[in-house]
Short mmCIF file of C-alpha atoms in Angstrom, two decimals:
data_model
loop_
_atom_site.label_atom_id
_atom_site.label_comp_id
_atom_site.label_asym_id
_atom_site.label_seq_id
_atom_site.Cartn_x
_atom_site.Cartn_y
_atom_site.Cartn_z
CA MET A 657 -4.39 -28.79 -13.21
CA LYS A 658 -2.57 -25.67 -13.54
CA ALA A 659 -2.12 -23.83 -10.50
CA ALA A 660 -3.29 -19.90 -10.25
CA LYS A 661 -0.21 -17.84 -10.10
CA ASN A 662 -1.11 -13.75 -8.32
CA LYS A 663 1.21 -11.08 -9.12
CA THR A 664 1.37 -7.92 -6.87
CA VAL A 665 3.05 -4.92 -7.81
CA ASN A 666 4.52 -2.89 -5.21
CA VAL A 667 4.72 1.09 -5.53
CA ALA A 668 6.90 2.96 -3.52
CA ALA A 669 5.99 6.58 -2.93
CA GLU A 670 8.39 9.54 -2.23
CA PRO A 671 7.49 11.27 0.95
CA ALA A 672 5.77 14.63 -0.24
CA ALA A 673 8.35 16.66 1.67
CA ARG A 674 10.73 15.81 -0.66
CA ARG A 675 9.49 15.71 -4.01
CA SER A 676 10.59 18.00 -6.38
CA PRO A 677 8.04 19.94 -8.84
CA GLU A 678 8.59 17.53 -11.41
CA THR A 679 8.11 14.37 -9.24
CA ALA A 680 5.23 15.74 -7.67
CA THR A 681 3.45 16.10 -10.94
CA ALA A 682 4.64 12.81 -11.76
CA ALA A 683 3.02 11.09 -9.07
CA MET A 684 -0.67 11.98 -10.39
CA THR A 685 -0.25 9.28 -12.75
CA THR A 686 -0.01 5.56 -11.97
CA ALA A 687 0.87 2.84 -14.38
CA HIS A 688 -2.10 -0.07 -14.62
CA GLY A 689 -0.51 -2.80 -16.68
CA GLY A 690 1.77 -0.74 -18.62
CA VAL A 691 -0.74 2.10 -19.34
CA GLU A 692 -0.32 5.35 -17.32
CA ALA A 693 -3.95 6.13 -16.17
CA THR A 694 -4.28 9.53 -14.81
CA ALA A 695 -5.04 10.18 -11.05
CA PRO A 696 -8.15 11.25 -10.20
CA PHE A 697 -9.21 14.41 -9.55
CA SER A 698 -8.31 15.57 -5.91
CA SER A 699 -8.37 19.22 -4.35
CA VAL A 700 -5.15 18.07 -2.32
CA ASN A 701 -3.13 17.85 -5.58
CA LEU A 702 -4.73 20.70 -6.90
CA TRP A 703 -3.75 23.10 -4.21
CA ARG A 704 0.16 21.30 -4.00
CA LEU A 705 0.25 22.68 -8.01
CA LYS A 706 -1.01 25.85 -6.86
CA GLY A 707 1.89 26.29 -4.15
CA ILE A 708 4.17 25.11 -6.42
CA SER A 709 3.29 27.37 -9.19
CA TRP A 710 3.06 30.51 -6.87
CA VAL A 711 6.68 29.66 -5.74
CA TRP A 712 7.84 29.50 -9.40
CA LEU A 713 5.68 32.44 -10.21
CA GLY A 714 7.60 34.82 -7.34
CA THR A 715 10.56 33.72 -7.95
CA ALA A 716 10.69 34.83 -11.57
CA ALA A 717 8.96 38.34 -10.25
CA VAL A 718 11.59 38.74 -7.80
CA CYS A 719 14.46 38.10 -10.94
CA ILE A 720 12.63 40.43 -13.02
CA ALA A 721 12.99 43.37 -10.01
CA LEU A 722 16.54 42.62 -9.40
CA LEU A 723 17.30 43.12 -13.39
CA ALA A 724 14.90 45.94 -13.57
CA VAL A 725 16.87 47.89 -10.72
CA GLY A 726 20.44 46.50 -11.44
CA ALA A 727 20.86 47.18 -14.81
CA PRO A 728 20.37 50.63 -14.70
CA LEU A 729 22.25 50.79 -11.60
CA ASN A 730 25.53 49.51 -13.34
CA MET A 731 25.21 52.08 -15.99
CA SER A 732 24.67 54.80 -13.99
CA LEU A 733 26.81 54.49 -10.56
CA TYR A 734 29.21 52.34 -12.10
CA GLN A 735 29.67 53.85 -15.63
CA MET A 736 29.72 50.65 -17.11
CA ALA A 737 28.63 49.93 -21.11
CA LEU A 738 25.49 49.13 -21.88
CA PRO A 739 25.87 45.52 -23.14
CA PHE A 740 28.07 44.90 -20.37
CA ALA A 741 25.92 46.23 -17.51
CA LEU A 742 22.77 44.49 -18.86
CA GLY A 743 24.59 41.34 -19.47
CA MET A 744 26.03 41.07 -16.00
CA ALA A 745 22.66 42.27 -14.43
CA ILE A 746 20.83 39.26 -16.33
CA LEU A 747 23.45 36.92 -15.85
CA HIS A 748 23.20 37.49 -11.96
CA SER A 749 19.30 37.50 -11.73
CA ALA A 750 19.32 34.47 -13.91
CA SER A 751 21.34 32.29 -11.56
CA LEU A 752 18.43 32.92 -8.81
CA GLY A 753 16.18 30.75 -10.73
CA LEU A 754 19.10 28.64 -11.93
CA THR A 755 19.39 28.18 -7.78
CA ALA A 756 15.74 27.38 -7.16
CA ALA A 757 16.27 24.35 -10.05
CA ARG A 758 19.86 23.44 -9.81
CA PRO A 759 21.58 24.50 -6.79
CA VAL A 760 25.06 23.87 -7.09
CA ALA A 761 25.01 25.04 -10.74
CA GLY A 762 23.32 28.38 -9.42
CA VAL A 763 25.57 28.95 -7.13
CA ILE A 764 28.28 28.64 -9.33
CA VAL A 765 26.85 31.08 -11.79
CA SER A 766 26.12 33.57 -9.41
CA LEU A 767 29.88 33.82 -9.08
CA ILE A 768 30.40 35.32 -12.21
CA PRO A 769 29.07 38.22 -11.99
CA MET A 770 30.12 38.99 -8.65
CA ALA A 771 33.79 38.91 -9.71
CA VAL A 772 33.49 40.59 -12.81
CA MET A 773 31.27 43.32 -12.35
CA PRO A 774 33.68 45.31 -9.94
CA LEU A 775 36.50 45.01 -12.05
CA ALA A 776 34.65 46.40 -15.02
CA SER A 777 33.46 49.03 -12.99
CA ASP A 778 34.14 52.80 -12.30
CA PRO A 779 32.17 54.03 -9.20
CA VAL A 780 30.78 57.59 -9.16
CA GLY A 781 30.94 59.17 -5.81
CA ALA A 782 30.87 57.18 -2.67
CA ALA A 783 28.89 53.91 -4.24
CA PRO A 784 29.41 50.65 -2.47
CA MET A 785 32.56 48.78 -3.42
CA PRO A 786 33.48 46.15 -4.50
CA PHE A 787 29.43 44.98 -4.50
CA SER A 788 26.68 46.91 -5.74
CA VAL A 789 23.39 46.80 -3.32
CA VAL A 790 21.79 45.06 -6.15
CA ALA A 791 24.53 42.35 -6.30
CA MET A 792 24.36 41.67 -2.60
CA ILE A 793 20.81 41.31 -2.05
CA THR A 794 20.93 38.75 -5.20
CA GLN A 795 23.92 36.82 -3.74
CA VAL A 796 22.22 36.87 -0.20
CA LEU A 797 19.13 35.40 -2.17
CA VAL A 798 21.40 32.46 -3.61
CA ILE A 799 22.98 31.83 -1.00
CA CYS A 800 19.59 31.36 0.90
CA ILE A 801 17.80 29.45 -1.60
CA ALA A 802 20.61 26.80 -1.83
CA GLY A 803 20.46 26.43 2.04
CA LEU A 804 16.90 25.67 1.83
CA ARG A 805 17.48 23.19 -1.37
CA VAL A 806 20.42 21.16 -1.03
CA HIS A 807 23.02 20.32 1.53
CA TRP A 808 24.19 22.63 4.12
CA MET A 809 27.72 22.37 2.57
CA VAL A 810 26.83 23.86 -0.45
CA SER A 811 25.41 27.01 0.71
CA ALA A 812 28.25 26.98 3.00
CA ALA A 813 30.48 26.78 0.26
CA GLY A 814 29.04 29.61 -1.74
CA TRP A 815 29.24 31.89 1.17
CA LEU A 816 32.51 31.34 1.65
CA ALA A 817 33.53 31.62 -1.93
CA SER A 818 31.58 34.80 -2.42
CA VAL A 819 33.27 36.40 0.86
CA MET A 820 36.87 35.55 -0.44
CA VAL A 821 35.59 36.90 -3.80
CA GLY A 822 35.14 40.54 -2.14
CA VAL A 823 38.67 40.19 0.21
CA ILE A 824 40.42 39.51 -3.48
CA LEU A 825 38.35 42.42 -5.02
CA ASN A 826 39.37 45.01 -2.08
CA TYR A 827 43.35 44.30 -3.11
CA LEU A 828 42.37 44.10 -7.05
CA THR A 829 40.44 47.19 -7.40
CA MET A 830 42.19 49.39 -4.63
CA PRO A 831 46.26 48.71 -4.86
CA ASN A 832 46.65 52.08 -3.47
CA GLY A 833 45.06 50.93 0.12
CA GLN A 834 41.81 49.49 0.95
CA SER A 835 38.63 52.37 1.81
CA LEU A 836 36.69 51.61 4.88
CA GLY A 837 33.73 51.49 2.84
CA ALA A 838 35.12 48.93 0.89
CA GLN A 839 36.10 46.95 3.76
CA ASN A 840 32.23 47.62 5.43
CA ASN A 841 30.77 46.66 2.24
CA VAL A 842 32.20 42.91 2.66
CA VAL A 843 31.66 42.64 6.02
CA ILE A 844 28.54 43.77 6.14
CA PHE A 845 27.43 41.31 3.12
CA ALA A 846 29.40 38.56 5.17
CA ALA A 847 27.55 39.17 8.45
CA VAL A 848 24.10 39.52 6.64
CA SER A 849 24.56 36.71 4.25
CA GLY A 850 26.40 34.58 6.99
CA GLY A 851 23.33 34.67 9.23
CA LEU A 852 20.72 34.43 6.44
CA MET A 853 22.49 31.27 5.47
CA VAL A 854 22.53 29.33 8.73
CA ALA A 855 18.37 30.32 8.98
CA ALA A 856 17.98 28.71 5.88
CA VAL A 857 19.64 25.75 6.95
CA VAL A 858 18.01 25.60 10.32
CA VAL A 859 14.74 25.76 8.30
CA GLN A 860 15.50 22.93 6.02
CA GLN A 861 16.78 20.25 8.94
CA TRP A 862 13.75 21.44 10.92
CA GLN A 863 11.38 20.19 7.74
CA HIS A 864 13.71 17.10 7.34
CA LEU A 865 13.05 16.59 11.17
CA ARG A 866 9.18 16.85 10.72
CA ALA A 867 9.09 14.72 7.70
CA GLU A 868 11.47 11.87 9.43
CA LEU A 869 9.24 12.41 12.31
CA ALA A 870 5.82 11.97 10.45
CA ALA A 871 7.57 8.46 8.70
CA GLU A 872 7.94 7.56 11.83
CA ARG A 873 5.08 7.77 13.40
CA SER A 874 3.11 6.01 10.34
CA VAL A 875 5.45 3.16 10.79
CA SER A 876 4.83 3.16 14.50
CA ALA A 877 1.09 2.86 14.00
CA GLU A 878 1.28 0.53 11.52
CA GLU A 879 3.40 -1.78 13.57
CA GLN A 880 0.22 -0.94 16.26
CA SER A 881 -2.00 -1.98 14.10
CA ARG A 882 -0.29 -4.88 13.02
CA ARG A 883 0.42 -6.06 16.81
CA ARG A 884 -3.44 -5.88 17.87
CA LEU A 885 -4.17 -7.22 14.49
CA ALA A 886 -1.98 -10.24 16.12
CA GLU A 887 -3.60 -9.73 19.21
CA GLU A 888 -7.10 -10.31 17.91
CA ARG A 889 -6.04 -13.04 15.60
CA ALA A 890 -4.97 -14.83 18.95
CA ARG A 891 -7.82 -14.32 20.73
CA ILE A 892 -10.01 -15.33 18.26
CA ALA A 893 -7.85 -18.48 18.12
CA ARG A 894 -8.06 -19.16 21.63
CA GLU A 895 -11.54 -18.78 21.57
CA LEU A 896 -12.12 -21.13 18.94
CA HIS A 897 -9.84 -24.11 20.60
CA ASP A 898 -11.43 -23.56 23.85
CA VAL A 899 -14.78 -23.69 22.74
CA VAL A 900 -14.95 -25.60 19.50
CA ALA A 901 -12.16 -28.17 20.31
CA HIS A 902 -13.48 -29.33 23.34
CA GLY A 903 -16.82 -30.21 22.11
CA MET A 904 -15.07 -31.99 18.87
CA SER A 905 -13.07 -33.98 21.33
CA VAL A 906 -15.44 -34.89 23.54
CA VAL A 907 -17.47 -36.25 19.92
CA VAL A 908 -14.08 -37.88 18.28
CA VAL A 909 -13.85 -39.84 21.92
CA GLN A 910 -17.47 -40.45 22.33
CA ALA A 911 -17.75 -42.36 19.23
CA THR A 912 -14.57 -43.73 19.37
CA THR A 913 -15.82 -45.78 22.72
CA ALA A 914 -18.93 -46.35 22.04
CA ARG A 915 -18.55 -50.19 20.97
CA TYR A 916 -16.91 -50.57 24.35
CA ARG A 917 -19.46 -48.48 26.18
CA HIS A 918 -22.70 -50.43 25.20
CA ALA A 919 -22.47 -54.01 24.56
CA GLY A 920 -24.81 -55.73 21.99
CA LEU A 921 -24.34 -53.29 18.94
CA SER A 922 -25.10 -54.18 15.37
CA GLU A 923 -22.44 -53.59 13.23
CA GLU A 924 -24.40 -50.81 11.72
CA LEU A 925 -24.25 -48.66 14.44
CA LYS A 926 -20.64 -49.65 14.69
CA GLN A 927 -19.90 -48.59 11.39
CA GLU A 928 -21.90 -45.45 11.99
CA PHE A 929 -20.24 -44.63 15.62
CA ASP A 930 -16.77 -45.44 13.43
CA ASP A 931 -18.04 -42.64 10.37
CA ILE A 932 -18.39 -40.07 13.30
CA ALA A 933 -15.45 -40.38 14.39
CA ALA A 934 -13.47 -40.12 11.12
CA ASN A 935 -15.38 -37.46 10.05
CA SER A 936 -14.81 -35.79 13.59
CA ARG A 937 -11.08 -36.49 13.43
CA ARG A 938 -11.00 -34.92 10.02
CA ALA A 939 -12.61 -31.89 11.30
CA MET A 940 -10.39 -31.42 14.14
CA THR A 941 -7.67 -31.84 11.94
CA GLU A 942 -8.56 -29.08 9.41
CA MET A 943 -9.35 -26.65 12.79
CA ARG A 944 -5.97 -27.01 13.76
CA SER A 945 -4.35 -25.73 10.77
CA MET A 946 -7.03 -22.72 10.98
CA LEU A 947 -5.97 -22.01 14.48
CA GLY A 948 -2.11 -22.43 13.52
CA SER A 949 -2.70 -20.14 10.60
CA LEU A 950 -4.79 -17.28 12.90
CA ARG A 951 -1.88 -17.54 15.44
CA ASN A 952 1.29 -17.34 12.82
CA SER A 953 -0.37 -15.13 9.95
CA GLU A 954 3.20 -15.92 7.91
CA ALA A 955 2.20 -20.04 8.30
CA GLY A 956 -0.72 -19.56 6.22
CA ARG A 957 -2.60 -22.72 6.20
CA GLU A 958 -0.26 -24.61 4.31
CA LEU A 959 -0.05 -27.38 7.47
CA GLY A 960 -1.67 -30.39 5.26
CA PRO A 961 -2.31 -30.87 1.54
CA GLN A 962 -5.61 -28.78 0.52
CA PRO A 963 -8.66 -30.40 -0.55
CA THR A 964 -9.23 -30.22 -4.48
CA LEU A 965 -11.79 -31.22 -6.93
CA ALA A 966 -10.47 -34.57 -7.22
CA ASP A 967 -11.51 -35.33 -3.59
CA LEU A 968 -15.36 -34.94 -4.08
CA PRO A 969 -15.92 -38.35 -3.96
CA GLN A 970 -14.67 -38.79 -0.51
CA LEU A 971 -17.15 -35.47 0.52
CA PHE A 972 -20.25 -36.83 -1.03
CA ALA A 973 -19.43 -40.38 0.40
CA SER A 974 -19.00 -38.66 4.12
CA ALA A 975 -22.28 -36.86 3.42
CA ARG A 976 -23.87 -39.98 2.09
CA SER A 977 -23.36 -41.62 5.95
CA THR A 978 -25.36 -39.23 7.28
CA GLY A 979 -28.57 -40.36 5.48
CA VAL A 980 -28.33 -37.62 2.45
CA ARG A 981 -29.20 -39.26 -0.99
CA ILE A 982 -26.88 -37.90 -3.78
CA PRO A 983 -26.72 -39.72 -6.96
CA GLU A 984 -22.76 -39.70 -8.19
CA PRO A 985 -22.08 -36.47 -10.25
CA ALA A 986 -20.52 -36.13 -13.59
CA LEU A 987 -17.18 -34.80 -13.44
CA THR A 988 -16.09 -35.09 -17.06
CA ASP A 989 -16.89 -31.92 -18.26
CA ILE A 990 -14.35 -30.25 -15.84
CA GLU A 991 -12.10 -33.02 -16.37
CA ASN A 992 -11.54 -31.75 -19.71
CA HIS A 993 -10.65 -28.25 -18.62
CA ASP A 994 -7.51 -26.67 -16.63
CA ILE A 995 -9.58 -25.27 -13.22
CA GLY A 996 -6.92 -23.65 -11.35
CA GLU A 997 -5.73 -24.41 -7.86
CA ILE A 998 -7.62 -21.79 -6.18
CA ILE A 999 -10.70 -22.29 -8.17
CA ALA A 1000 -10.70 -25.72 -7.08
CA LEU A 1001 -10.31 -25.49 -3.71
CA THR A 1002 -13.00 -22.28 -3.34
CA SER A 1003 -15.50 -24.83 -5.80
CA TYR A 1004 -14.75 -27.65 -3.03
CA ARG A 1005 -15.68 -25.42 0.03
CA ILE A 1006 -18.60 -24.43 -1.64
CA VAL A 1007 -19.77 -27.64 -1.87
CA GLN A 1008 -18.83 -28.54 1.47
CA GLU A 1009 -20.78 -25.85 3.06
CA ALA A 1010 -24.27 -26.53 0.84
CA LEU A 1011 -23.73 -30.38 1.54
CA SER A 1012 -23.42 -29.23 5.29
CA ASN A 1013 -26.41 -27.28 5.09
CA VAL A 1014 -28.46 -30.15 3.44
CA ILE A 1015 -27.47 -32.42 6.34
CA ARG A 1016 -28.25 -29.73 9.16
CA HIS A 1017 -31.68 -28.11 8.02
CA ALA A 1018 -32.90 -31.19 5.07
CA PRO A 1019 -31.56 -34.59 6.41
CA GLY A 1020 -32.52 -38.03 4.35
CA ALA A 1021 -32.99 -35.36 1.12
CA THR A 1022 -31.98 -35.99 -2.19
CA VAL A 1023 -29.12 -33.80 -3.80
CA GLN A 1024 -28.24 -33.22 -6.99
CA VAL A 1025 -24.66 -31.93 -7.75
CA ARG A 1026 -23.75 -30.56 -11.25
CA PHE A 1027 -20.46 -29.10 -12.54
CA THR A 1028 -20.79 -27.63 -15.77
CA VAL A 1029 -18.34 -25.24 -17.92
CA ILE A 1030 -19.97 -22.48 -19.78
CA GLY A 1031 -18.30 -19.59 -21.81
CA GLY A 1032 -14.67 -19.44 -19.79
CA LEU A 1033 -16.71 -20.04 -16.11
CA LEU A 1034 -17.41 -23.07 -14.17
CA GLU A 1035 -21.15 -23.35 -12.60
CA ILE A 1036 -21.39 -25.38 -9.84
CA SER A 1037 -25.27 -26.42 -8.90
CA VAL A 1038 -26.28 -27.91 -5.92
CA VAL A 1039 -30.12 -28.72 -4.79
CA ASN A 1040 -32.11 -30.35 -2.58
CA SER A 1041 -35.12 -31.57 -2.45
CA SER A 1042 -37.67 -30.79 0.21
CA SER A 1043 -37.43 -33.03 3.61
CA GLY A 1044 -40.29 -32.91 6.45
CA VAL A 1045 -37.57 -33.93 9.29
CA GLY A 1046 -36.07 -30.56 7.71
CA MET A 1047 -38.99 -28.62 8.48
CA VAL A 1048 -38.25 -29.21 12.32
CA MET A 1049 -34.51 -29.00 11.96
CA ALA A 1050 -35.05 -25.49 10.58
CA GLN A 1051 -37.08 -24.24 14.30
CA LEU A 1052 -34.59 -25.95 16.02
CA ASP A 1053 -31.82 -24.28 14.53
CA LYS A 1054 -33.00 -20.73 14.69
CA GLY A 1055 -30.42 -18.06 16.07
CA ALA A 1056 -28.86 -14.93 15.45
CA HIS A 1057 -25.96 -16.30 13.61
CA VAL A 1058 -27.51 -18.28 11.15
CA GLY A 1059 -26.73 -17.84 7.48
CA GLN A 1060 -23.15 -17.37 8.34
CA GLY A 1061 -22.25 -20.12 5.82
CA LEU A 1062 -24.29 -18.63 2.75
CA ILE A 1063 -22.74 -15.16 3.47
CA GLY A 1064 -18.90 -17.13 3.63
CA MET A 1065 -20.09 -19.21 0.24
CA ARG A 1066 -20.69 -15.47 -1.20
CA GLU A 1067 -17.65 -14.29 -0.01
CA ARG A 1068 -15.48 -16.93 -1.32
CA ALA A 1069 -17.17 -16.74 -4.67
CA ALA A 1070 -16.30 -12.75 -4.61
CA ILE A 1071 -12.55 -13.00 -3.88
CA VAL A 1072 -11.90 -15.02 -6.58
CA GLY A 1073 -14.42 -12.83 -9.08
CA GLY A 1074 -17.18 -14.82 -9.06
CA SER A 1075 -20.53 -15.44 -7.52
CA VAL A 1076 -22.97 -17.45 -5.21
CA VAL A 1077 -26.94 -17.36 -5.69
CA CYS A 1078 -29.26 -19.37 -3.05
CA ALA A 1079 -32.82 -19.43 -3.58
CA PRO A 1080 -35.54 -22.28 -2.38
CA THR A 1081 -37.28 -24.37 -5.20
CA SER A 1082 -40.82 -24.63 -6.07
CA ASP A 1083 -40.86 -27.55 -3.98
CA GLY A 1084 -39.73 -26.92 -0.85
CA GLY A 1085 -36.10 -27.73 -1.72
CA PHE A 1086 -33.09 -25.56 -2.00
CA SER A 1087 -30.52 -24.34 -4.63
CA VAL A 1088 -27.22 -22.86 -4.70
CA THR A 1089 -25.84 -22.03 -7.70
CA ALA A 1090 -22.31 -20.69 -7.99
CA LYS A 1091 -20.27 -19.15 -11.09
CA LEU A 1092 -16.62 -18.88 -11.17
CA PRO A 1093 -13.68 -18.14 -13.55
CA LEU A 1094 -11.70 -21.29 -14.46
CA SER A 1095 -8.68 -19.46 -13.30
CA ALA A 1096 -8.24 -16.98 -10.35
CA ASN A 1097 -6.00 -14.98 -12.96
CA ASN A 1098 -9.34 -14.03 -14.36
CA GLY A 1099 -10.62 -13.28 -11.10
CA LYS A 1100 -10.22 -10.44 -8.65
CA GLY A 1101 -7.63 -12.16 -6.58
CA ASN A 1102 -7.11 -15.07 -4.38
CA THR A 1103 -8.33 -16.82 -1.33
CA LYS A 1104 -6.94 -18.94 1.24
CA SER A 1105 -9.07 -21.70 2.76
#
């Protein structure tokens, strides 16, 4: 039989605080089997997109406003030709929008009009030199946006380059001596832009610290959840060991020593006690494997070979030793098909639980077990006849936890994409019918015994 293989695809998501607008938009689609599918509508995603749209709309509005004021100012106060005045105003305001998208490129482009415009200007009266008011506001915004968007060294380099341009322009445009107004112009620009640059860098670092703190809290919560889960698994393992293991050990010892404690036992009774001891030891072995997986989830249950459909004859023989009559089922139908390892294990466990219910509730009944492959599905049917003793056993076996085995069978089948139907028969018996895919790849997942 072919072993079923399950593939898991891990998708790593970038923190929302560090996503660019392009990444935020791309994050709304997920890939399933190579085909992109649009994520379901979410008000959170809608408001995130609205926020991004408002930021870009505000940036565009500021650029247009600076362009509308800067171009006329270049012509009226600095006596620039219309094409040059308009071109420099467009380039400088466009560098602000470019900085929002590509900070490094935006900072570099913004230095061009800062250096060229004072060289080609002829200021009227006491017009600010070397930088106009609009140029200073635009450059301050460029430096601040760079400080918010990328590493602080980019905005610091842009600020230092802008100040150096102002100092050099003082010598180039005023060879006969620098005026006090020109010096104050550069000093004011350096102070205001430097202070706002520091504030922008502090805000960026604060945002990064918040994102890292949120990620650390998420990791801590996950670790704490894993720790609580491990503690709960260990507690369940202790309870199972203390309650079940003790009782099973007593059964094994009593059954093994019965022939020595009671003289004159017939050979049939000795064989009966030997079968009880063998079945109890087998149950003890499987329980130890389960306890090991509970205490160490990474180790799993691979402490011993897992049962398959080839082990069904041994299961039927064990059930017959309790008085249940089971005609040998025909397995030729499933031998001609490739049954996945996980499906084989699930089938074995379902049959095992169904026979256990017959042994507990209908001892001495006749059980018909059938395996059929129809339309790519493995159908398992376990039907038992009525039993007079079963009515008495049903009254003795009443309690709050009755029916857990039926729930377990349904859960096992659902995990691999199958189903189980349990119902009483018209003659007073009970039937269990399971339909499972031939391979776990056709189901919803995978299971461990």
